[in-house]
Amino acid sequence: MGRISNYRRKLKDAAARQILMKSIGKNDSNMKNARENCVETTDATTNVLLKGKKVKKSSVKRKSVVLTRQQQAILNIKEKQKEEKRHRVQKAIDNHTENRKKAKESSKRRREINEKINLKIKNKKLEEKNNELNELLEHSTEPATTETSSSSSEPFIIREEEVMGFKGSIISPKLNAEASTKLKNIIGLSNRKYELLSKQDGINIASISTVKRIESKIFDTYYKNSNGPDFYGLLEAAVNKHDFSNLPYIRITICGDKVKKLICIHTFVGDESREMLEAAMAKIDDDILKLLENGIPTKSGIKKLIFTYVGDCKYLCTSLGLQGGSATCACVNCTAKRSDWITLKREDIVLRTIESIVSNAFEVVNNNSLPRSNSSVKNYPLLRNVPISNFVPPPVHILITMANSIIEFIRKFADDSNPLEEFLKATGVRLHYPAQSYEGNQCRKIMNQFRDDNGKRILYKGFGSNLFEAASQIESFAVARTLTDDEINGLESSIHLFFNLMKNYGDAVVKFFCNKNKIHTLQHHVVPFVRVFKSWGLFSEESGESIHHVRNELDRRVPGIGQKYDEKRNNHFKKTQAVGFHLS
């Protein structure tokens, strides 16, 4: 039980005395004294209460002191944390500054190395172009005579009195109009740069206006109707450049792609869609039928034509009215389902024909049938006069798929892919963005490391190297010449070797490879085509692929936004290609 306070004790004592006084019957004086005692007790109680208040205040002060110390400790901890954070931030800033400094130094070294390499390349190209220019000068100059040239397209001829007028100075012969046009095209000069070159001392070439006139004349020869494709007219102008007297027929390869010796049938701005291709392809298809029936006139008489057709998977599927490379029946050449590609045998293959595609398209378009149940045909073919047997298995795209698939396979199935990464780094190949894969030239560089005749090759003997070696053998037959029967048999053996080696890695690897469209085409459709046409590389789509860079470079010379400028860029590109083809 708790202790009784003095105040309460004294109150009890006073009350007890009052009761006692009443009980013994004391007089009033005694009562007065008792009251005085009560007053004294009350005063004492008041004093005790005041003392209690003082004690309470002191305890509050002690508590506030304790709280202040705790807060100060918390503040000290927070201040310490802030100081540590400032230290970390400052350290990170210092590290970032140091890294940026190192990156700048590294970038500067790379730029210096690249500048040296580019300088060597430019010097080499300049040397080659100087040799070409010297050849042009030799062909365009003639001995001095007393008669002047009557034609602007003939070489400049210097009279004897003009020679005397130079008083011993060096004579720089002048290129005629056609030679100047050829020079501009070989070097790839824009009109402005050519004009600057013509104003240099010692450079005697035709004026830019004369060159433009020659270019327009050549352009009009090839593109009589610039609004649409004039396939017949283009071929007629092209075949007149050559002598076909010793050949029984002329073989024409039509290549299609977005965006040397290449004549452009038609160009347009837009997506590679059926709607954009339909009108142009209808005109080309009519001209093909006309040429197949009547042949084409040449310097050595009428010649028959054989047409082949090449392009990437999307372009070929669009031309034939197929769904595309990811459909159930994705192959351009046959109707085999993708799920059957792994176990498919050559004798079980049902080849596509234009007639079968038209029949399937009728069911889909006219009878609302599903493309999936009609060999993945979704519309009528845009090109009906080139048989599908003349559709080229695209060499470049197939080889790109082979190389990238082997790299992907090693990264996926190998226990350690570091040897592959070191090999790729050593070869110096670069990824193509945004596809994150290696394009044609880089794949060719990789394949070249597995050639026995390459004395400077970088060796790779890690996981999957035998697939690289087999793929390299296949790539060696994709050359731009006619193959012998033994070489065609060698191509077939190399393809069989590639797929037999693949099977040694297990069913999962076979499924990984054979599920790809280009690998299926390589396995079942390359050799039959090569046996008929005696070549694979002669029909390559590489020329169409290389035109991407040419188109991009030429487009930069015609800046502007809108349909008007798109047409200008198209015409400039076609004119440049026509001039280059004509002068080649």
PDB file of C-alpha atoms in Angstrom, residues 406-563:
ATOM      1  CA  ILE A 406      25.029 -21.087 -86.037  1.00  0.00           C
ATOM      2  CA  ILE A 407      26.101 -18.212 -83.764  1.00  0.00           C
ATOM      3  CA  GLU A 408      22.721 -18.237 -82.008  1.00  0.00           C
ATOM      4  CA  PHE A 409      22.894 -22.043 -81.684  1.00  0.00           C
ATOM      5  CA  ILE A 410      26.330 -21.936 -80.005  1.00  0.00           C
ATOM      6  CA  ARG A 411      25.240 -19.228 -77.571  1.00  0.00           C
ATOM      7  CA  LYS A 412      22.125 -21.214 -76.677  1.00  0.00           C
ATOM      8  CA  PHE A 413      23.431 -24.791 -76.462  1.00  0.00           C
ATOM      9  CA  ALA A 414      27.148 -24.510 -75.620  1.00  0.00           C
ATOM     10  CA  ASP A 415      28.297 -24.859 -72.005  1.00  0.00           C
ATOM     11  CA  ASP A 416      30.725 -22.000 -72.552  1.00  0.00           C
ATOM     12  CA  SER A 417      30.303 -19.549 -75.440  1.00  0.00           C
ATOM     13  CA  ASN A 418      33.284 -17.351 -74.494  1.00  0.00           C
ATOM     14  CA  PRO A 419      35.551 -18.892 -77.199  1.00  0.00           C
ATOM     15  CA  LEU A 420      32.957 -17.872 -79.811  1.00  0.00           C
ATOM     16  CA  GLU A 421      32.744 -14.312 -78.461  1.00  0.00           C
ATOM     17  CA  GLU A 422      36.543 -14.024 -78.507  1.00  0.00           C
ATOM     18  CA  PHE A 423      36.603 -15.353 -82.080  1.00  0.00           C
ATOM     19  CA  LEU A 424      33.975 -12.841 -83.249  1.00  0.00           C
ATOM     20  CA  LYS A 425      35.849 -10.037 -81.515  1.00  0.00           C
ATOM     21  CA  ALA A 426      39.104 -11.079 -83.172  1.00  0.00           C
ATOM     22  CA  THR A 427      37.520 -11.113 -86.640  1.00  0.00           C
ATOM     23  CA  GLY A 428      36.283  -7.535 -86.145  1.00  0.00           C
ATOM     24  CA  VAL A 429      32.734  -8.201 -87.346  1.00  0.00           C
ATOM     25  CA  ARG A 430      30.057  -5.690 -86.327  1.00  0.00           C
ATOM     26  CA  LEU A 431      26.394  -6.206 -85.518  1.00  0.00           C
ATOM     27  CA  HIS A 432      23.783  -4.644 -87.772  1.00  0.00           C
ATOM     28  CA  TYR A 433      21.215  -2.517 -85.930  1.00  0.00           C
ATOM     29  CA  PRO A 434      18.341  -2.591 -85.122  1.00  0.00           C
ATOM     30  CA  ALA A 435      18.140  -6.283 -86.136  1.00  0.00           C
ATOM     31  CA  GLN A 436      21.019  -7.197 -83.750  1.00  0.00           C
ATOM     32  CA  SER A 437      22.393  -9.648 -86.316  1.00  0.00           C
ATOM     33  CA  TYR A 438      25.306  -9.834 -88.774  1.00  0.00           C
ATOM     34  CA  GLU A 439      24.598  -8.675 -92.329  1.00  0.00           C
ATOM     35  CA  GLY A 440      26.002 -10.054 -95.592  1.00  0.00           C
ATOM     36  CA  ASN A 441      29.545  -8.670 -95.611  1.00  0.00           C
ATOM     37  CA  GLN A 442      30.091  -9.540 -91.941  1.00  0.00           C
ATOM     38  CA  CYS A 443      28.809 -13.106 -92.478  1.00  0.00           C
ATOM     39  CA  ARG A 444      31.126 -13.482 -95.463  1.00  0.00           C
ATOM     40  CA  LYS A 445      33.988 -12.318 -93.251  1.00  0.00           C
ATOM     41  CA  ILE A 446      33.126 -15.003 -90.678  1.00  0.00           C
ATOM     42  CA  MET A 447      32.854 -17.748 -93.318  1.00  0.00           C
ATOM     43  CA  ASN A 448      36.204 -16.723 -94.784  1.00  0.00           C
ATOM     44  CA  GLN A 449      37.932 -17.738 -91.522  1.00  0.00           C
ATOM     45  CA  PHE A 450      37.036 -21.391 -92.222  1.00  0.00           C
ATOM     46  CA  ARG A 451      38.543 -21.531 -95.736  1.00  0.00           C
ATOM     47  CA  ASP A 452      41.601 -23.743 -96.126  1.00  0.00           C
ATOM     48  CA  ASP A 453      43.094 -21.353 -98.688  1.00  0.00           C
ATOM     49  CA  ASN A 454      42.990 -18.407 -96.239  1.00  0.00           C
ATOM     50  CA  GLY A 455      46.506 -18.126 -94.840  1.00  0.00           C
ATOM     51  CA  LYS A 456      45.564 -15.314 -92.420  1.00  0.00           C
ATOM     52  CA  ARG A 457      42.459 -16.933 -91.000  1.00  0.00           C
ATOM     53  CA  ILE A 458      41.609 -16.763 -87.300  1.00  0.00           C
ATOM     54  CA  LEU A 459      41.133 -20.275 -85.937  1.00  0.00           C
ATOM     55  CA  TYR A 460      38.028 -21.329 -84.034  1.00  0.00           C
ATOM     56  CA  LYS A 461      37.916 -24.944 -82.838  1.00  0.00           C
ATOM     57  CA  GLY A 462      35.216 -24.592 -80.214  1.00  0.00           C
ATOM     58  CA  PHE A 463      31.666 -25.902 -79.963  1.00  0.00           C
ATOM     59  CA  GLY A 464      29.886 -25.921 -83.366  1.00  0.00           C
ATOM     60  CA  SER A 465      33.005 -25.218 -85.447  1.00  0.00           C
ATOM     61  CA  ASN A 466      32.180 -28.126 -87.804  1.00  0.00           C
ATOM     62  CA  LEU A 467      28.897 -26.406 -88.735  1.00  0.00           C
ATOM     63  CA  PHE A 468      30.835 -23.245 -89.619  1.00  0.00           C
ATOM     64  CA  GLU A 469      33.168 -25.301 -91.830  1.00  0.00           C
ATOM     65  CA  ALA A 470      30.248 -26.964 -93.667  1.00  0.00           C
ATOM     66  CA  ALA A 471      28.488 -23.602 -94.122  1.00  0.00           C
ATOM     67  CA  SER A 472      31.714 -22.117 -95.490  1.00  0.00           C
ATOM     68  CA  GLN A 473      31.852 -24.895 -98.110  1.00  0.00           C
ATOM     69  CA  ILE A 474      28.260 -24.115 -99.152  1.00  0.00           C
ATOM     70  CA  GLU A 475      29.064 -20.401 -99.398  1.00  0.00           C
ATOM     71  CA  SER A 476      32.009 -21.114-101.715  1.00  0.00           C
ATOM     72  CA  PHE A 477      29.586 -22.349-104.417  1.00  0.00           C
ATOM     73  CA  ALA A 478      27.552 -19.097-104.412  1.00  0.00           C
ATOM     74  CA  VAL A 479      29.868 -17.519-107.003  1.00  0.00           C
ATOM     75  CA  ALA A 480      28.792 -15.421-109.976  1.00  0.00           C
ATOM     76  CA  ARG A 481      29.694 -17.906-112.709  1.00  0.00           C
ATOM     77  CA  THR A 482      28.424 -21.085-114.328  1.00  0.00           C
ATOM     78  CA  LEU A 483      29.088 -24.211-112.239  1.00  0.00           C
ATOM     79  CA  THR A 484      30.214 -27.542-113.637  1.00  0.00           C
ATOM     80  CA  ASP A 485      28.317 -30.756-112.876  1.00  0.00           C
ATOM     81  CA  ASP A 486      31.058 -31.774-110.432  1.00  0.00           C
ATOM     82  CA  GLU A 487      30.736 -28.449-108.609  1.00  0.00           C
ATOM     83  CA  ILE A 488      26.955 -28.833-108.406  1.00  0.00           C
ATOM     84  CA  ASN A 489      27.457 -32.318-106.935  1.00  0.00           C
ATOM     85  CA  GLY A 490      29.925 -30.761-104.485  1.00  0.00           C
ATOM     86  CA  LEU A 491      27.301 -28.195-103.461  1.00  0.00           C
ATOM     87  CA  GLU A 492      24.780 -30.978-102.844  1.00  0.00           C
ATOM     88  CA  SER A 493      27.311 -32.952-100.767  1.00  0.00           C
ATOM     89  CA  SER A 494      28.133 -29.868 -98.676  1.00  0.00           C
ATOM     90  CA  ILE A 495      24.443 -29.271 -97.943  1.00  0.00           C
ATOM     91  CA  HIS A 496      23.980 -32.935 -96.921  1.00  0.00           C
ATOM     92  CA  LEU A 497      27.057 -32.663 -94.686  1.00  0.00           C
ATOM     93  CA  PHE A 498      25.683 -29.560 -92.970  1.00  0.00           C
ATOM     94  CA  PHE A 499      22.401 -31.274 -92.058  1.00  0.00           C
ATOM     95  CA  ASN A 500      24.063 -34.559 -91.029  1.00  0.00           C
ATOM     96  CA  LEU A 501      26.389 -32.686 -88.658  1.00  0.00           C
ATOM     97  CA  MET A 502      23.379 -30.851 -87.290  1.00  0.00           C
ATOM     98  CA  LYS A 503      21.673 -34.163 -86.390  1.00  0.00           C
ATOM     99  CA  ASN A 504      24.673 -35.169 -84.258  1.00  0.00           C
ATOM    100  CA  TYR A 505      23.777 -32.407 -81.785  1.00  0.00           C
ATOM    101  CA  GLY A 506      20.322 -33.846 -81.053  1.00  0.00           C
ATOM    102  CA  ASP A 507      16.665 -33.371 -81.965  1.00  0.00           C
ATOM    103  CA  ALA A 508      16.403 -30.016 -80.189  1.00  0.00           C
ATOM    104  CA  VAL A 509      19.129 -28.569 -82.427  1.00  0.00           C
ATOM    105  CA  VAL A 510      17.518 -30.012 -85.580  1.00  0.00           C
ATOM    106  CA  LYS A 511      14.230 -28.383 -84.588  1.00  0.00           C
ATOM    107  CA  PHE A 512      16.032 -25.118 -83.839  1.00  0.00           C
ATOM    108  CA  PHE A 513      17.551 -24.967 -87.349  1.00  0.00           C
ATOM    109  CA  CYS A 514      14.887 -26.601 -89.529  1.00  0.00           C
ATOM    110  CA  ASN A 515      12.120 -24.353 -88.226  1.00  0.00           C
ATOM    111  CA  LYS A 516      13.680 -21.458 -90.168  1.00  0.00           C
ATOM    112  CA  ASN A 517      12.390 -20.647 -93.662  1.00  0.00           C
ATOM    113  CA  LYS A 518      15.792 -20.079 -95.301  1.00  0.00           C
ATOM    114  CA  ILE A 519      17.234 -23.301 -93.839  1.00  0.00           C
ATOM    115  CA  HIS A 520      14.280 -25.260 -95.276  1.00  0.00           C
ATOM    116  CA  THR A 521      14.882 -23.598 -98.667  1.00  0.00           C
ATOM    117  CA  LEU A 522      18.585 -24.506 -98.498  1.00  0.00           C
ATOM    118  CA  GLN A 523      17.818 -28.141 -97.709  1.00  0.00           C
ATOM    119  CA  HIS A 524      15.167 -28.806-100.364  1.00  0.00           C
ATOM    120  CA  HIS A 525      15.140 -26.126-103.096  1.00  0.00           C
ATOM    121  CA  VAL A 526      18.674 -24.819-103.788  1.00  0.00           C
ATOM    122  CA  VAL A 527      20.127 -27.862-105.581  1.00  0.00           C
ATOM    123  CA  PRO A 528      17.098 -28.415-107.915  1.00  0.00           C
ATOM    124  CA  PHE A 529      17.321 -24.765-109.007  1.00  0.00           C
ATOM    125  CA  VAL A 530      21.097 -24.901-109.549  1.00  0.00           C
ATOM    126  CA  ARG A 531      20.816 -28.118-111.603  1.00  0.00           C
ATOM    127  CA  VAL A 532      18.402 -26.373-113.994  1.00  0.00           C
ATOM    128  CA  PHE A 533      20.178 -22.997-114.289  1.00  0.00           C
ATOM    129  CA  LYS A 534      23.801 -24.179-113.697  1.00  0.00           C
ATOM    130  CA  SER A 535      24.528 -21.377-111.231  1.00  0.00           C
ATOM    131  CA  TRP A 536      23.446 -19.880-107.940  1.00  0.00           C
ATOM    132  CA  GLY A 537      25.561 -16.758-107.483  1.00  0.00           C
ATOM    133  CA  LEU A 538      24.748 -15.372-110.960  1.00  0.00           C
ATOM    134  CA  PHE A 539      21.173 -14.782-109.767  1.00  0.00           C
ATOM    135  CA  SER A 540      22.108 -13.260-106.425  1.00  0.00           C
ATOM    136  CA  GLU A 541      20.043 -10.472-104.888  1.00  0.00           C
ATOM    137  CA  GLU A 542      23.278  -8.819-103.714  1.00  0.00           C
ATOM    138  CA  SER A 543      23.050  -6.062-106.334  1.00  0.00           C
ATOM    139  CA  GLY A 544      19.613  -5.133-105.017  1.00  0.00           C
ATOM    140  CA  GLU A 545      20.888  -5.131-101.437  1.00  0.00           C
ATOM    141  CA  SER A 546      23.876  -2.925-102.279  1.00  0.00           C
ATOM    142  CA  ILE A 547      21.627  -0.277-103.790  1.00  0.00           C
ATOM    143  CA  HIS A 548      20.392   0.694-100.297  1.00  0.00           C
ATOM    144  CA  HIS A 549      23.562   2.661 -99.607  1.00  0.00           C
ATOM    145  CA  VAL A 550      23.522   4.285-103.060  1.00  0.00           C
ATOM    146  CA  ARG A 551      19.925   5.417-102.610  1.00  0.00           C
ATOM    147  CA  ASN A 552      20.593   6.847 -99.146  1.00  0.00           C
ATOM    148  CA  GLU A 553      23.608   8.812-100.371  1.00  0.00           C
ATOM    149  CA  LEU A 554      21.725  10.247-103.352  1.00  0.00           C
ATOM    150  CA  ASP A 555      18.678  11.176-101.247  1.00  0.00           C
ATOM    151  CA  ARG A 556      20.860  13.465 -99.120  1.00  0.00           C
ATOM    152  CA  ARG A 557      21.547  15.583-102.198  1.00  0.00           C
ATOM    153  CA  VAL A 558      17.845  16.475-102.557  1.00  0.00           C
ATOM    154  CA  PRO A 559      16.693  17.797 -99.156  1.00  0.00           C
ATOM    155  CA  GLY A 560      13.054  18.563 -98.416  1.00  0.00           C
ATOM    156  CA  ILE A 561       9.856  17.053 -97.038  1.00  0.00           C
ATOM    157  CA  GLY A 562       6.713  16.125 -98.936  1.00  0.00           C
ATOM    158  CA  GLN A 563       5.554  14.330-102.062  1.00  0.00           C
TER     159      GLN A 563
END
